[in-house]
Tab-separated table of C-alpha atoms in Angstrom:
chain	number	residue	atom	x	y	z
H	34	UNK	CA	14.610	2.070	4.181
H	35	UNK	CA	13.150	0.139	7.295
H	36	UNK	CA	9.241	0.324	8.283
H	37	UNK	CA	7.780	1.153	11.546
H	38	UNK	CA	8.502	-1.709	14.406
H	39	UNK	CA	5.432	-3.804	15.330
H	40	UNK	CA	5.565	-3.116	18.857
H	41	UNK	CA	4.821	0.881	17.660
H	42	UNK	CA	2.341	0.082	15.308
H	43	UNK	CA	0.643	-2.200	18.127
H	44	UNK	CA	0.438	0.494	20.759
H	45	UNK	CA	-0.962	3.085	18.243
H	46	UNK	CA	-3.673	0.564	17.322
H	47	UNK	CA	-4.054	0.296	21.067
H	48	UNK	CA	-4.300	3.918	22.050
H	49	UNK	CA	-6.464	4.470	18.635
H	50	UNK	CA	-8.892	1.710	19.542
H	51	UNK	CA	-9.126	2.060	23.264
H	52	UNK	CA	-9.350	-1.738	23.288
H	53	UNK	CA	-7.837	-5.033	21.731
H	54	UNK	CA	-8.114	-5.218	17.792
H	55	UNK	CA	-10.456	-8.043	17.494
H	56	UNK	CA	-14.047	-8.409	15.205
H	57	UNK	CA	-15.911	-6.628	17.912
H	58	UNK	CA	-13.464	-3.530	18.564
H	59	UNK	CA	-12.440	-2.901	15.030
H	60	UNK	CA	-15.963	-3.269	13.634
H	61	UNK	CA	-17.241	-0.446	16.411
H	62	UNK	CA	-14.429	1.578	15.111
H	63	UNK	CA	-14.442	1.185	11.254
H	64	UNK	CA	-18.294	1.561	10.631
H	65	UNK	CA	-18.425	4.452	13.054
H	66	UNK	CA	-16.215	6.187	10.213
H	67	UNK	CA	-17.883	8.626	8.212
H	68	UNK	CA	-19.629	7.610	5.468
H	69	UNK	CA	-17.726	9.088	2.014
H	70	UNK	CA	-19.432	11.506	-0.080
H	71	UNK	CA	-18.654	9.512	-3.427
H	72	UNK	CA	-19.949	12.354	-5.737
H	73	UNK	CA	-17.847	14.985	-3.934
H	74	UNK	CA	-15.448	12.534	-3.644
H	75	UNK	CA	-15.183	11.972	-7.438
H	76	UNK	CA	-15.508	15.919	-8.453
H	77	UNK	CA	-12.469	16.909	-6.123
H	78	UNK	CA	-10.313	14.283	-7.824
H	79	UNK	CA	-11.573	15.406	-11.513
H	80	UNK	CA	-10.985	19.095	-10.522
H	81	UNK	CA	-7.403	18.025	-9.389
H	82	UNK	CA	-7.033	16.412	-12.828
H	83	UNK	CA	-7.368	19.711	-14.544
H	84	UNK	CA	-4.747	21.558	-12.895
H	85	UNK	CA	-2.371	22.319	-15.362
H	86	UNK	CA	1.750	22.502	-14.472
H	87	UNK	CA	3.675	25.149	-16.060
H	88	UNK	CA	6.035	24.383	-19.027
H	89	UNK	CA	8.945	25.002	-16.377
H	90	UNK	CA	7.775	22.393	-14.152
H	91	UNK	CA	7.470	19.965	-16.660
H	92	UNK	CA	10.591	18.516	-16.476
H	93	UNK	CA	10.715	18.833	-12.789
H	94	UNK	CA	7.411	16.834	-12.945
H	95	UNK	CA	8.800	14.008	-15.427
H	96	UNK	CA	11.638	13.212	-13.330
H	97	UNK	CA	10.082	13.043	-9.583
H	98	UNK	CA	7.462	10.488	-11.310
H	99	UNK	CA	11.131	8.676	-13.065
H	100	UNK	CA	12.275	9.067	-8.912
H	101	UNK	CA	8.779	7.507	-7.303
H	102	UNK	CA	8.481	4.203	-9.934
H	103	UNK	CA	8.358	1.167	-8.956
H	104	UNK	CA	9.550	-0.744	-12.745
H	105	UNK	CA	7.771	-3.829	-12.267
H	106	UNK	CA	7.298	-7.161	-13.934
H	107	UNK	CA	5.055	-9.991	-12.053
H	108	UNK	CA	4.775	-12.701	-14.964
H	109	UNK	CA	4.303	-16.172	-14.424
H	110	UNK	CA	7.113	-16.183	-17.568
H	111	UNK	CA	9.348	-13.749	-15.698
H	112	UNK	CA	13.090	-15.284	-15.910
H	113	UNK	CA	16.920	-14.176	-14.367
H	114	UNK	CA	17.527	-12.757	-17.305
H	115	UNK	CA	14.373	-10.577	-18.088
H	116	UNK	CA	15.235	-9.267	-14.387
H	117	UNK	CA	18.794	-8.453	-15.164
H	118	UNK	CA	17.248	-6.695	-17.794
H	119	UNK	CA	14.419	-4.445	-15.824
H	120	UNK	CA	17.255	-3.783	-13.388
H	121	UNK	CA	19.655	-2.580	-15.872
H	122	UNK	CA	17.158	0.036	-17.123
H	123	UNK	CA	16.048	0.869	-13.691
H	124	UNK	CA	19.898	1.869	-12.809
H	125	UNK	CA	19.868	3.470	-16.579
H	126	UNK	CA	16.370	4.598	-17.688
H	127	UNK	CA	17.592	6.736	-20.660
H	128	UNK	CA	21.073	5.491	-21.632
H	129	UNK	CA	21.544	8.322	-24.056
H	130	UNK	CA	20.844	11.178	-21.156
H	131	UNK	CA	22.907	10.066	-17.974
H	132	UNK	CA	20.979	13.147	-16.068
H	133	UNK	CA	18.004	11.164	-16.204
H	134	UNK	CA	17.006	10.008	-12.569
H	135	UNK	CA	17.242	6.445	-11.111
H	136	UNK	CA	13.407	5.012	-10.357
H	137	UNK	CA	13.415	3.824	-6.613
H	138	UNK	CA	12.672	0.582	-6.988
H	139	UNK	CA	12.422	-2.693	-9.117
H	140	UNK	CA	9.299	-4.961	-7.962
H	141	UNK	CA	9.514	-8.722	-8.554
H	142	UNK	CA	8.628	-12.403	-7.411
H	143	UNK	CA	10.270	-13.403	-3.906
H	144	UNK	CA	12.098	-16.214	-6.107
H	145	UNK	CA	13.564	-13.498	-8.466
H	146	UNK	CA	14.877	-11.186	-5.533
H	147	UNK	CA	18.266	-12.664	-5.370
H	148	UNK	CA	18.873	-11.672	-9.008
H	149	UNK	CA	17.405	-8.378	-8.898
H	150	UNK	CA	19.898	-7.949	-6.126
H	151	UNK	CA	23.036	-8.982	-7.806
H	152	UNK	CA	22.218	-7.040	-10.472
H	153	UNK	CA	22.025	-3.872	-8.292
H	154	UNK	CA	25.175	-4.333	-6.961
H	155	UNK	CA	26.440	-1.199	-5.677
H	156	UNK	CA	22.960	0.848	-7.096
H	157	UNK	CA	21.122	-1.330	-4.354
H	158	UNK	CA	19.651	0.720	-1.267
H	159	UNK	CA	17.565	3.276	-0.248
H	160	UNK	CA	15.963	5.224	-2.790
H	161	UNK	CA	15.793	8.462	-0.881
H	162	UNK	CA	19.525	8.032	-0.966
H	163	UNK	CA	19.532	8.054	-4.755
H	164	UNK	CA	19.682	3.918	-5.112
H	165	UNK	CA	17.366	1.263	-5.570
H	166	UNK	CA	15.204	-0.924	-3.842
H	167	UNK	CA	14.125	-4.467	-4.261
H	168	UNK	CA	10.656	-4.769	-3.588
H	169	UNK	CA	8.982	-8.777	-3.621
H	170	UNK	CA	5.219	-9.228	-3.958
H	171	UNK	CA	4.503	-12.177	-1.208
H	172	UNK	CA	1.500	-13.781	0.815
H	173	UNK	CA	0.055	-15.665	-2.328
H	174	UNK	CA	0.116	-12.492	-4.573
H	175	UNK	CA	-2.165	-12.057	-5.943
H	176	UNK	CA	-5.022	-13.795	-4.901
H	177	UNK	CA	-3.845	-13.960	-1.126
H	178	UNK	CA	-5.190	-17.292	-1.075
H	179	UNK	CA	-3.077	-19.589	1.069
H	180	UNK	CA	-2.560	-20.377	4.538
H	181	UNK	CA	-0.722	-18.026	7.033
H	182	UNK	CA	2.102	-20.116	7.878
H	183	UNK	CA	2.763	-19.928	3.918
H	184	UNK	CA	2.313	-16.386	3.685
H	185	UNK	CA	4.339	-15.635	6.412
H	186	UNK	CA	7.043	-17.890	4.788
H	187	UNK	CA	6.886	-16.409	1.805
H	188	UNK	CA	7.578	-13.503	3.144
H	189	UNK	CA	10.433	-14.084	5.083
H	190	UNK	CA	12.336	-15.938	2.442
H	191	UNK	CA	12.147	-13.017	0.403
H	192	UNK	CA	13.548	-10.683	3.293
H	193	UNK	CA	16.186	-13.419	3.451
H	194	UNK	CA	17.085	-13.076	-0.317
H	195	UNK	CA	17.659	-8.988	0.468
H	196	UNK	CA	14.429	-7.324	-0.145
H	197	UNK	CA	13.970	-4.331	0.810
H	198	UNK	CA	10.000	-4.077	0.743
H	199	UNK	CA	7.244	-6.590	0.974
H	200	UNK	CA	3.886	-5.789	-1.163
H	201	UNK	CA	1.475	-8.213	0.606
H	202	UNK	CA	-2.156	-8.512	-0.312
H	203	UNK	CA	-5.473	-8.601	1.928
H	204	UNK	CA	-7.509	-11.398	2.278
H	205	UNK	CA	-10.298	-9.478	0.887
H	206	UNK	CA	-12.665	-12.484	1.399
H	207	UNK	CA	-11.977	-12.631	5.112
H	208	UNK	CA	-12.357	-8.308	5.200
H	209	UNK	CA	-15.478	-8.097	3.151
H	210	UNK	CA	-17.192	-10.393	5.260
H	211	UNK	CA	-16.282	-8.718	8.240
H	212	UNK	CA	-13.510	-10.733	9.888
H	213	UNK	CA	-11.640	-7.112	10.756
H	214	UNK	CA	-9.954	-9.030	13.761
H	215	UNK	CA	-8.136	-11.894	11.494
H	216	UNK	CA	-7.171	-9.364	8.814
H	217	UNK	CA	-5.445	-7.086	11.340
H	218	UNK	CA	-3.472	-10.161	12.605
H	219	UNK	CA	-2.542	-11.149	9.256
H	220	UNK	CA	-1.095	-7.905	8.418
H	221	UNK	CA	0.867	-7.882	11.710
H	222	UNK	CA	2.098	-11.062	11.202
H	223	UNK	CA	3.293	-10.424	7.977
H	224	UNK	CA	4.653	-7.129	8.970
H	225	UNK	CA	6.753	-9.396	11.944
H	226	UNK	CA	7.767	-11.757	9.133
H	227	UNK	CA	9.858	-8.429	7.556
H	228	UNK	CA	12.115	-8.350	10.400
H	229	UNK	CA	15.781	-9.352	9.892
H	230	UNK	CA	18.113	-10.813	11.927
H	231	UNK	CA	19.750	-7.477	12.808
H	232	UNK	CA	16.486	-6.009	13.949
H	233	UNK	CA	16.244	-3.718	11.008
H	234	UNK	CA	12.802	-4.590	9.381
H	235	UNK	CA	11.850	-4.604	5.276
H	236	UNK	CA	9.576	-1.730	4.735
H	237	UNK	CA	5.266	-3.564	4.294
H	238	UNK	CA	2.743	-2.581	1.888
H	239	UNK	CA	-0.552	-3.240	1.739
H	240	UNK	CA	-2.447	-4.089	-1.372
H	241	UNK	CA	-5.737	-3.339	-0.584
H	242	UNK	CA	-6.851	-4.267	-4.540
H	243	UNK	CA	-9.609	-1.610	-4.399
H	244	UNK	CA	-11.368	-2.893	-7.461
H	245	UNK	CA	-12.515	-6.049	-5.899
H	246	UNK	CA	-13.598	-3.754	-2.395
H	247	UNK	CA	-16.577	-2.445	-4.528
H	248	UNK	CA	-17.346	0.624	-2.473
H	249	UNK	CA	-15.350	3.783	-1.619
H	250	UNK	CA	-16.805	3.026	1.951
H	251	UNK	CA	-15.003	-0.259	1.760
H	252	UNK	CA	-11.679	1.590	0.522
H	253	UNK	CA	-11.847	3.711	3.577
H	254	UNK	CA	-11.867	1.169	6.131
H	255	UNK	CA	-9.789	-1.154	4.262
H	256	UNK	CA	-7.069	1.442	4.353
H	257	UNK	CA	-7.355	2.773	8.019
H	258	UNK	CA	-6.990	-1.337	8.938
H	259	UNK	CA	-4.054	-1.729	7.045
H	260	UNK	CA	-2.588	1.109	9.056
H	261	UNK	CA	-3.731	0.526	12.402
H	262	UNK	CA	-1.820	-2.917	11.688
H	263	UNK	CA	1.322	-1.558	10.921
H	264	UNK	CA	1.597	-1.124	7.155
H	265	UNK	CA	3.966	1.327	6.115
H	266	UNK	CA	2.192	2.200	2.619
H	267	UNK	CA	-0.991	0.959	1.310
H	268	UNK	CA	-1.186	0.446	-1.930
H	269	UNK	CA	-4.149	0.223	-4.384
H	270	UNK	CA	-4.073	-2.954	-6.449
H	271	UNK	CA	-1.691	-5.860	-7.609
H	272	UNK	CA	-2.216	-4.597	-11.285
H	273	UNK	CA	-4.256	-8.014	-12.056
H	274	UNK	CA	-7.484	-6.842	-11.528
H	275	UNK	CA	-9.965	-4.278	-12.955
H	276	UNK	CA	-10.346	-1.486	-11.873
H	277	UNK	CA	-7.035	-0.844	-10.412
H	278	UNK	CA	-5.550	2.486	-9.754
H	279	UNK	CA	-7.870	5.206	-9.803
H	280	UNK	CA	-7.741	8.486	-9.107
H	281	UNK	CA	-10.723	9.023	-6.754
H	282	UNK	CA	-9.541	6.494	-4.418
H	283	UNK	CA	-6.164	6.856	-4.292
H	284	UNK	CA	-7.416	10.639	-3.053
H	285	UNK	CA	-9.605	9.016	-0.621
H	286	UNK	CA	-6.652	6.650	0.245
H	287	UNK	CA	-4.692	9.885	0.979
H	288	UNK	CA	-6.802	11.888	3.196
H	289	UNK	CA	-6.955	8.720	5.262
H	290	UNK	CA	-3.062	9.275	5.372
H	291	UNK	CA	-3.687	12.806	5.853
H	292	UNK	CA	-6.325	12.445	8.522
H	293	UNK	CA	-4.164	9.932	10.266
H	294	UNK	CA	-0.845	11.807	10.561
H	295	UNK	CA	-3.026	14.991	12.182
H	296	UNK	CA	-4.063	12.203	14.893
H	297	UNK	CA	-0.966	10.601	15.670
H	298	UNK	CA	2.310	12.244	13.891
H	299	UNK	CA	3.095	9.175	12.163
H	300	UNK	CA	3.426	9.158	7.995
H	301	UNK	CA	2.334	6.075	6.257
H	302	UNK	CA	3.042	5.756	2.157
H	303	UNK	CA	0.544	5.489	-0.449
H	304	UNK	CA	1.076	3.032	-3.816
H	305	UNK	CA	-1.347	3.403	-6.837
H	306	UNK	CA	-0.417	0.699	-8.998
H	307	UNK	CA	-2.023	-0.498	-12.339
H	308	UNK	CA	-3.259	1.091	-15.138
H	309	UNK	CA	-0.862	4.163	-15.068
H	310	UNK	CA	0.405	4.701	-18.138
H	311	UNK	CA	0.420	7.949	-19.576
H	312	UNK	CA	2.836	11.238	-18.128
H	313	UNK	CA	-0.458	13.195	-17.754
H	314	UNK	CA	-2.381	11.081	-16.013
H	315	UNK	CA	0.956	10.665	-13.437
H	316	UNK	CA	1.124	14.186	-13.709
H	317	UNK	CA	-2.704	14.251	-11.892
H	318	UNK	CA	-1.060	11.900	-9.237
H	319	UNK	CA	1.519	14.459	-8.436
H	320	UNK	CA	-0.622	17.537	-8.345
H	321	UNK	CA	-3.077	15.280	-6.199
H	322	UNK	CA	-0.460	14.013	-3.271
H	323	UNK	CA	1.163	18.357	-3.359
H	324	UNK	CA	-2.597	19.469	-2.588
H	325	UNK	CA	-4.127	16.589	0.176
H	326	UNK	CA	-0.670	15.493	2.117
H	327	UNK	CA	1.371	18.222	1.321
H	328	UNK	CA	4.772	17.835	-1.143
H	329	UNK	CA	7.038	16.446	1.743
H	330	UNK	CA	4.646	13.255	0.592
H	331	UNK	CA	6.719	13.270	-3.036
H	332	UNK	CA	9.198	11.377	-1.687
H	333	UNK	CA	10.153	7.510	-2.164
H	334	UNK	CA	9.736	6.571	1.414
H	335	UNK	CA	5.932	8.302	1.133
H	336	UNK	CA	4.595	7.784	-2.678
H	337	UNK	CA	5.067	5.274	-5.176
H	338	UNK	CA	3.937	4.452	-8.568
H	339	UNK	CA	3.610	0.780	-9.349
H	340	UNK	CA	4.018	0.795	-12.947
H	341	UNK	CA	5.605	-1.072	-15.961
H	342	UNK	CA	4.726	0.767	-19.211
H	343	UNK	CA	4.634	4.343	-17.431
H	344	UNK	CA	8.558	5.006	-17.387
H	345	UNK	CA	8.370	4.707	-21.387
H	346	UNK	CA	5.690	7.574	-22.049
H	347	UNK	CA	7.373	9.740	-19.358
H	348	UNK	CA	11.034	9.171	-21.524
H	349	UNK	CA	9.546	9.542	-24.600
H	350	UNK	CA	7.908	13.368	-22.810
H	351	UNK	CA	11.206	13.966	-21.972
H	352	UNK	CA	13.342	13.422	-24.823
H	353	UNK	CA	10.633	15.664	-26.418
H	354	UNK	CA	11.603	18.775	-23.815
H	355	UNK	CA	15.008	18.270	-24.436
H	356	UNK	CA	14.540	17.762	-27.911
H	357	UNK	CA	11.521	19.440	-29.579
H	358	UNK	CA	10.124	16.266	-30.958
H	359	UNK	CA	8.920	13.023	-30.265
H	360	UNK	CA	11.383	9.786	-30.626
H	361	UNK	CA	10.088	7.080	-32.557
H	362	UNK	CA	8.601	3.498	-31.100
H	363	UNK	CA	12.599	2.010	-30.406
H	364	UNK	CA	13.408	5.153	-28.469
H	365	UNK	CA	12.852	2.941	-25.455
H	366	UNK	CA	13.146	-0.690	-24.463
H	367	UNK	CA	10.205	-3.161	-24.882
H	368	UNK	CA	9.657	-4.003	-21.139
């Protein structure tokens, strides 16, 4: 899977803005957004949480959320071996029901990306094909807190190493105090830095990490930035800070995808990531993307789950389908 070519991206931004993306231009644009209605905001996404999915589409449910997971470990004590280990039971999620789907991707450090990929082997590639991707957190995740000549280093060693996306984070510091211009750069800088040497170009997401934007205001512009600079998904949170995924504004960070595909044809990927853990609550997700973007959006290359613990509860649902009861606690692997 390859992302969207600056030079596009650019020229949308262009034709969106009707001028150069700087401080001036982008702040016109973004606070001359609508304002969002939090409380209607916040009772469409708890009415979508009560739709209820027919026993038959259960299992159809528990494996597209298997097929949209990102298995992810981002430790500081994260070693070759531990990686070997998330990959095997990304290519093998349920060793005792080979019909059980692959997830599409495993999510790591940039220094554990060559690992991940040898232990892919063949399974490596693009996830709407049925294999895996290698996905590398860069640009001083998670903080974002370094210069850009190391973020944009860090991100091009891990292309280098084979990834296949790049989850970069904001400089929220720089964005919340209005520097629009310098975080638009950033993000197409980084997005540049995904390019390989064969002009093919690692797919980017942007971590917007909502919980530290305060305001579903902020969320809104946040995300329609992160587009207009080229971002191919944008993606919630880095899991490290509270709040992180929500509900609510990962439906507000939809309808921006919505409302920008109706303006310009082009689809852009959404990522909720932390604090995902149970098969209902990723059940909400699904019913959520199927009734704002439509369910040509359930698809690897357009929705993601960034998850660890979430692929357990949704093997330990279905085992229980397949089964009529619940497997005990060693069922599954200790991630």
């Amino acid at each position: 899977m390859s992302g969207t070519s600056l030079v596009t991206a650019r020229e949308r931004a262009l034709a969106v803005l009707g001028g150069e993306p700087d401080d001036q231009t982008l702040g016109r644009y973004l606070h001359g957004i609508p304002g969002v209605d939090a409380v209607g905001l916040e009772q469409r996404a708890a009415g979508l949480g009560t739709r209820s999915i027919k026993t038959s589409s259960k299992k159809w449910a528990l494996d597209k959320i298997i097929s949209l997971v990102d298995l992810t470990t981002l430790e500081g004590a994260d070693t070759p071996g531990k990686v070997r280990s998330l990959v095997a039971k990304a290519v093998n999620p349920d060793p005792a029901d080979p019909s059980t789907p692959r997830v599409a991707a495993v999510c790591v450090y940039g220094d554990m990306v060559p690992y991940a990929v040898d232990a892919l082997g063949g399974a490596h590639g693009d996830p709407d094909d049925g294999l895996i991707s290698v996905a590398a957190v860069a640009t001083a995740f998670p903080s974002g807190r370094s210069s850009l000549e190391i973020k944009l280093a860090d991100t091009a060693e891990a292309v280098a190493a084979g990834a296949d996306e790049i989850d970069m984070v904001i400089d929220r510091g720089a964005f919340l105090a209005g520097r629009y211009g310098q975080v638009f750069d950033q993000i197409s800088a980084v997005k540049d830095a995904c390019r390989r040497a064969d002009g093919t170009s690692a797919s980017l997401k942007v971590i917007l990490e909502t919980g530290e934007l305060v305001t579903y205001d902020n969320v809104r512009r946040a995300s329609w930035l992160s587009i207009l600079a080229g971002g191919d998904f944008i993606k919630t949170s880095t899991g490290k800070v509270s709040p992180a995924a929500t509900l609510p504004v990962t439906l507000l960070m939809l309808e921006v995808v919505r409302d920008w595909h109706l303006a310009t044809g082009h689809r852009v990927g959404v990522k909720p990531a932390g604090g995902i853990r149970a098969s209902k609550d990723a059940i909400k997700y699904l019913v959520t993307v199927a009734e704002t973007v439509g369910e040509d959006w359930l698809v690897p290359h357009l929705f993601r789950f960034g998850a660890s613990s979430l692929l357990n509860d949704v093997l330990l649902q279905r085992q229980k389908m397949t089964t009529g009861h619940y497997s005990g606690p060693d069922y599954v692997t200790i991630d």
